[in-house]
Coordinates of C-alpha atoms in Angstrom, one line a residue:
M643 CA -27.7 -8.1 8.2
T644 CA -26.5 -10.7 5.9
L645 CA -23.2 -9.7 4.3
P646 CA -22.7 -10.4 0.6
T647 CA -20.5 -13.4 -0.3
P648 CA -17.5 -12.6 -2.5
Q649 CA -17.4 -14.4 -5.9
P650 CA -14.5 -16.8 -6.3
V651 CA -11.4 -15.8 -8.2
R652 CA -11.1 -17.4 -11.5
E653 CA -8.9 -20.5 -11.5
W654 CA -6.3 -21.5 -14.0
R655 CA -4.2 -24.6 -14.5
D656 CA -1.1 -25.6 -16.3
V657 CA 0.1 -22.0 -16.7
D658 CA 3.3 -21.3 -18.4
R659 CA 5.1 -17.8 -18.9
T660 CA 3.5 -17.3 -22.3
R661 CA 0.0 -18.0 -21.1
F662 CA 0.5 -15.8 -18.1
R663 CA 1.7 -12.9 -20.1
E664 CA -0.7 -13.2 -23.0
E665 CA -3.9 -14.5 -21.6
I666 CA -4.0 -13.8 -17.8
V667 CA -2.3 -10.4 -17.1
P668 CA -4.1 -8.5 -19.9
L669 CA -7.4 -9.3 -18.3
G670 CA -6.6 -7.1 -15.2
Q671 CA -8.3 -9.6 -12.9
P672 CA -7.0 -11.8 -10.0
A673 CA -6.2 -15.2 -11.1
L674 CA -5.7 -18.5 -9.0
L675 CA -3.0 -20.6 -10.5
R676 CA -3.6 -24.0 -9.1
G677 CA -0.5 -26.0 -8.6
L678 CA 1.8 -23.6 -10.3
V679 CA 4.7 -24.4 -7.6
R680 CA 3.7 -27.7 -6.6
D681 CA 7.2 -29.0 -7.7
W682 CA 9.2 -26.6 -5.4
P683 CA 11.2 -28.6 -2.9
A684 CA 9.8 -26.4 -0.2
V685 CA 6.3 -27.4 -1.1
Q686 CA 7.3 -31.1 -1.4
A687 CA 9.0 -31.1 2.0
E688 CA 7.5 -33.2 4.6
S689 CA 8.4 -30.4 7.2
I690 CA 9.0 -26.8 6.1
A691 CA 10.8 -26.1 9.3
R692 CA 13.1 -28.9 8.7
Y693 CA 13.6 -27.9 5.1
L694 CA 14.5 -24.4 6.1
R695 CA 17.0 -25.6 8.6
G696 CA 18.9 -27.1 5.7
F697 CA 20.0 -23.5 4.7
D698 CA 22.0 -20.9 6.5
L699 CA 19.6 -19.2 8.8
S700 CA 22.1 -17.1 10.8
R701 CA 21.0 -13.8 9.0
N702 CA 18.9 -11.5 11.0
C703 CA 15.4 -10.3 10.1
E704 CA 12.8 -8.1 11.6
V705 CA 10.0 -9.9 13.2
L706 CA 6.6 -8.6 14.2
I707 CA 5.5 -9.8 17.6
G708 CA 2.0 -9.4 18.9
S709 CA -0.2 -10.8 21.8
P710 CA -2.3 -13.8 21.5
T711 CA -5.3 -11.9 22.3
S712 CA -5.0 -9.9 19.2
G713 CA -6.6 -12.6 16.9
G714 CA -3.5 -12.6 14.8
R715 CA -4.4 -9.1 13.2
F716 CA -1.4 -6.8 12.7
F717 CA -3.2 -3.5 13.2
Y718 CA -3.4 -0.2 15.1
G719 CA -3.6 -0.2 18.9
D720 CA -5.8 2.1 20.9
D721 CA -5.1 5.0 18.6
F722 CA -3.5 5.6 15.1
G723 CA -0.1 6.5 16.7
V724 CA 0.4 3.1 18.2
M725 CA 0.5 -0.4 16.8
N726 CA -0.8 -3.6 18.5
F727 CA 2.6 -5.3 17.8
Q728 CA 6.4 -4.7 18.4
K729 CA 9.3 -5.1 16.1
R730 CA 12.4 -7.0 17.0
D731 CA 15.5 -8.3 15.2
A732 CA 16.1 -11.9 15.4
A733 CA 18.1 -14.6 13.6
L734 CA 16.0 -16.3 11.0
G735 CA 16.9 -19.6 12.6
A736 CA 15.4 -18.5 15.9
L737 CA 12.4 -17.4 14.2
V738 CA 11.7 -20.8 12.7
D739 CA 12.5 -22.5 16.0
R740 CA 9.8 -20.3 17.7
L741 CA 7.3 -20.7 15.0
E742 CA 7.6 -24.4 15.3
Q743 CA 7.1 -24.3 19.0
A744 CA 4.2 -22.0 18.6
M745 CA 2.4 -24.7 16.7
T746 CA 2.1 -26.7 19.8
E747 CA 0.8 -23.9 21.9
A748 CA -2.9 -23.3 22.6
Q749 CA -2.5 -19.6 22.5
P750 CA 0.6 -18.7 20.6
P751 CA 1.8 -15.1 20.0
M752 CA 1.4 -13.7 16.6
L753 CA 4.8 -13.8 14.9
A754 CA 5.7 -12.9 11.4
A755 CA 8.5 -11.7 9.2
Q756 CA 7.4 -10.0 6.1
A757 CA 8.9 -9.3 2.7
L758 CA 12.3 -10.8 3.3
V759 CA 14.4 -10.4 0.1
L760 CA 15.4 -14.1 -0.5
P761 CA 18.5 -13.6 -2.5
Q762 CA 19.9 -11.6 0.3
V763 CA 18.5 -13.3 3.5
L764 CA 18.2 -16.9 2.3
P765 CA 20.0 -17.4 -1.1
G766 CA 19.9 -21.1 -1.1
F767 CA 16.0 -21.2 -0.9
A768 CA 15.8 -18.8 -3.8
A769 CA 18.0 -21.0 -6.0
E770 CA 16.1 -24.2 -5.2
N771 CA 12.7 -22.7 -5.6
R772 CA 12.6 -20.7 -8.8
L773 CA 9.7 -19.4 -10.9
D774 CA 9.8 -18.6 -14.6
L775 CA 6.7 -16.7 -14.9
V776 CA 8.3 -13.4 -14.0
D777 CA 11.7 -12.0 -15.2
H778 CA 14.7 -13.3 -13.2
D779 CA 15.7 -9.8 -12.1
V780 CA 12.5 -9.7 -9.9
P781 CA 13.7 -10.6 -6.5
P782 CA 11.4 -13.3 -4.6
R783 CA 10.4 -12.2 -1.1
M784 CA 9.4 -14.5 1.8
W785 CA 6.6 -14.1 4.3
I786 CA 6.7 -16.5 7.2
G787 CA 4.6 -16.6 10.4
T788 CA 1.8 -17.9 12.5
R789 CA -2.0 -17.6 11.8
A790 CA -1.4 -13.9 11.0
V791 CA -4.1 -11.5 9.4
V792 CA -2.8 -8.8 7.3
A793 CA -5.2 -5.9 6.9
C794 CA -6.7 -5.0 3.6
H795 CA -4.2 -2.8 1.6
Y796 CA -2.9 -2.3 -2.0
D797 CA 0.5 -2.4 -3.8
T798 CA 1.7 -0.2 -6.4
M799 CA 3.0 -3.3 -8.3
R800 CA 1.7 -6.4 -9.9
N801 CA 2.0 -9.3 -7.4
L802 CA 2.4 -13.0 -7.7
A803 CA 2.0 -14.8 -4.4
C804 CA 3.1 -18.4 -4.1
V805 CA 2.1 -20.5 -1.0
A806 CA 5.1 -22.7 -0.1
A807 CA 3.5 -24.0 3.2
G808 CA 0.2 -23.5 5.1
R809 CA -2.9 -22.3 3.5
R810 CA -3.9 -18.7 2.9
R811 CA -7.2 -16.9 2.1
F812 CA -7.3 -13.7 0.1
T813 CA -10.2 -11.4 -0.3
L814 CA -9.6 -9.0 -3.2
F815 CA -11.3 -5.8 -4.2
P816 CA -10.9 -3.8 -7.4
P817 CA -9.1 -0.2 -7.0
D818 CA -12.5 1.5 -7.4
Q819 CA -13.8 0.0 -4.0
V820 CA -11.5 2.4 -2.2
R821 CA -14.7 4.5 -1.6
N822 CA -16.2 1.5 0.4
L823 CA -13.2 0.4 2.3
Y824 CA -12.6 3.3 4.9
V825 CA -9.0 3.8 4.5
G826 CA -6.8 4.8 7.4
P827 CA -4.0 7.3 7.7
Y828 CA -1.2 7.5 5.0
E829 CA 1.4 8.8 7.5
A830 CA 1.0 6.0 10.2
T831 CA 0.4 2.6 8.8
P832 CA 1.1 -0.9 10.3
A833 CA 3.3 -2.0 7.4
G834 CA 4.0 1.1 5.2
T835 CA 1.1 1.2 3.0
P836 CA -2.5 2.4 4.0
V837 CA -5.1 -0.2 5.1
S838 CA -8.8 -0.5 5.4
L839 CA -9.9 0.1 9.0
V840 CA -12.7 -2.5 8.6
D841 CA -12.2 -5.6 10.8
F842 CA -13.3 -8.5 8.5
D843 CA -14.1 -10.8 11.2
A844 CA -16.6 -8.3 12.9
P845 CA -17.3 -5.4 10.6
D846 CA -18.8 -2.4 12.4
L847 CA -21.6 -1.4 9.9
A848 CA -22.7 1.6 12.0
R849 CA -19.1 3.1 11.5
F850 CA -18.5 1.6 8.1
P851 CA -22.0 1.3 6.4
L852 CA -20.7 1.0 2.8
F853 CA -18.5 -2.1 3.6
P854 CA -21.2 -4.4 2.2
Q855 CA -21.1 -2.7 -1.2
A856 CA -17.2 -3.5 -1.2
L857 CA -17.9 -7.1 -0.3
A858 CA -20.6 -7.3 -3.3
A859 CA -17.5 -6.5 -5.6
A860 CA -15.0 -8.6 -3.9
Q861 CA -13.3 -11.9 -4.9
L862 CA -12.2 -14.7 -2.7
A863 CA -9.3 -17.1 -3.1
E864 CA -8.2 -19.9 -0.8
L865 CA -4.8 -21.2 -1.7
E866 CA -3.2 -24.6 -0.8
P867 CA 0.6 -25.2 -0.7
G868 CA 1.7 -25.2 -4.4
D869 CA -0.9 -22.7 -5.5
A870 CA -0.3 -19.0 -6.5
L871 CA -2.4 -16.0 -6.9
Y872 CA -1.8 -13.2 -9.4
I873 CA -3.0 -9.7 -7.9
P874 CA -3.3 -7.0 -10.5
Y875 CA -1.9 -3.4 -9.8
M876 CA -3.4 -1.7 -6.9
W877 CA -6.0 -4.3 -6.3
W878 CA -6.8 -4.2 -2.6
H879 CA -6.3 -7.4 -0.8
H880 CA -6.8 -8.9 2.9
V881 CA -4.8 -11.9 3.7
R882 CA -5.4 -14.5 6.3
A883 CA -2.9 -17.3 7.1
L884 CA -4.8 -20.3 8.0
D885 CA -2.3 -22.7 9.5
G886 CA 0.3 -22.7 12.5
L887 CA 3.3 -22.2 10.3
N888 CA 2.9 -20.5 6.9
V889 CA 5.4 -19.7 4.3
L890 CA 4.5 -17.5 1.1
V891 CA 7.0 -16.3 -1.5
N892 CA 6.0 -13.4 -3.5
Y893 CA 7.1 -11.3 -6.6
W894 CA 6.5 -7.6 -7.0
W895 CA 7.1 -6.0 -10.4
N896 CA 6.0 -3.0 -12.4
E897 CA 6.7 -2.3 -16.0
A898 CA 6.3 1.4 -15.4
A899 CA 8.7 1.5 -12.5
D900 CA 11.0 3.9 -14.4
A901 CA 8.3 6.6 -14.5
T902 CA 9.6 10.1 -14.1
L903 CA 7.6 10.7 -11.0
A904 CA 6.2 8.1 -8.7
P905 CA 2.2 8.1 -8.9
L906 CA 1.9 8.1 -5.1
D907 CA 4.1 11.4 -4.9
S908 CA 1.8 13.0 -7.4
F909 CA -1.3 11.8 -5.5
I910 CA 0.0 13.2 -2.2
H911 CA 0.9 16.4 -4.0
G912 CA -2.5 16.7 -5.5
L913 CA -4.2 16.3 -2.1
L914 CA -2.2 19.1 -0.8
A915 CA -2.5 21.5 -3.7
L916 CA -6.2 20.9 -4.9
R917 CA -8.1 19.2 -1.9
N918 CA -9.0 22.6 -0.2
L919 CA -9.8 24.7 -3.2
P920 CA -13.2 26.2 -3.7
D921 CA -15.5 23.8 -5.4
E922 CA -15.6 25.9 -8.7
Q923 CA -11.9 25.7 -8.7
R924 CA -11.6 21.9 -8.0
A925 CA -14.2 21.2 -10.6
A926 CA -12.1 23.0 -13.3
W927 CA -8.9 21.0 -12.3
R928 CA -10.7 17.8 -12.4
A929 CA -11.7 18.6 -16.0
M930 CA -8.1 19.2 -16.7
F931 CA -7.0 15.9 -15.2
E932 CA -9.8 14.0 -16.9
H933 CA -8.9 15.4 -20.1
F934 CA -5.0 15.5 -20.2
V935 CA -4.1 12.8 -17.6
F936 CA -6.8 10.1 -17.9
R937 CA -7.7 11.0 -21.6
A938 CA -11.4 10.6 -21.0
N939 CA -12.0 12.4 -24.5
G940 CA -9.4 10.5 -26.4
D941 CA -5.9 11.8 -27.4
P942 CA -5.8 15.4 -25.9
V943 CA -2.9 16.7 -28.2
A944 CA -3.8 15.0 -31.5
H945 CA -4.1 18.5 -32.9
L946 CA -0.6 19.4 -32.2
P947 CA 2.5 18.6 -34.2
E948 CA 4.5 16.0 -32.4
A949 CA 7.5 18.3 -31.9
N950 CA 5.4 20.9 -30.1
R951 CA 3.5 18.8 -27.6
G952 CA 6.0 19.4 -24.8
V953 CA 4.9 18.1 -21.5
L954 CA 1.3 17.5 -22.7
G955 CA 2.7 14.8 -24.9
G956 CA 5.4 12.3 -24.7
M957 CA 8.7 13.8 -23.7
P958 CA 12.3 12.2 -24.1
P959 CA 13.3 10.7 -20.8
A960 CA 16.2 13.2 -20.3
Q961 CA 13.9 16.1 -20.7
A962 CA 11.3 14.5 -18.5
R963 CA 13.8 14.0 -15.8
M964 CA 15.0 17.6 -16.1
L965 CA 11.5 19.0 -15.7
A966 CA 11.0 16.8 -12.8
A967 CA 14.0 18.2 -11.1
Q968 CA 12.9 21.6 -11.8
L969 CA 9.4 20.7 -10.3
G970 CA 11.3 19.4 -7.2
K971 CA 13.1 22.7 -6.7
M972 CA 10.0 24.5 -7.1
L973 CA 8.2 22.4 -4.5
A974 CA 11.1 22.9 -2.2
A975 CA 11.0 26.7 -2.3
K976 CA 7.4 26.6 -1.6
G977 CA 7.8 24.5 1.3
G978 CA 10.7 26.9 2.6

């Protein structure tokens, strides 16, 4: 079977903060920002390893280490309770040395350090390589490693990923393609977020027959050093590092981060409370969620005076926090 080819992500050039905020983000689509960080000293460096050694690399970081036979894919082992890699602490300098050595090896191990908070781990790098598209209180994070493959996953954040060294290939899927991506367990994950179980290099269509439908809706972006990719909220993305030593810097942010309850918490609670109800009852609650939460029929409380809308309408933050605390006590009592 010939699999569908994802369409290319739309490319943008000469993007500044205003254009990013007013033109790109509102589209709700991935955006490839060509040359956005081409002037970063890290991008301009002749050797990224030598450039990194110009900073204090003494701080420790968590390193993922896997066998050369894994194909670079950080994933589950023989079952969902075991991963195909180990985690060890190492000085960042030792990791850079080992990555540079791995570039000369025919079968290097897979090595990666993920989501290192740069102002804490490598403040000098963060100071020299700055980005004005996001607010300055959003901390940059570094991903550094070999030809690693990160399984398809989502983030409950907006994401701006900037390539400082090496090339990266992203395959992206809109949130509604969750039905075709065959998601693994929420409790045991390779890196903290649920992942698609499909091996993108050799998809098992007998086990995952709807995956071609996901590919038909997918978008593809290949980034060179200096390029950046905007990934909207909860878009699924599979990431492949294409060179021997790769450095990516990303920024996560969410304007709704101060919500009273985290949506993921509500989702898990919904699974526990509603999933096993009889069909008739689940249908009734689905109608309630569609009407009041997702506003499928317009404003559900337009007929009520604003002062009398309570939890069905917008509540003052203090009152919402109080209600959330009461809900937490109720759930704890149920659990006991």
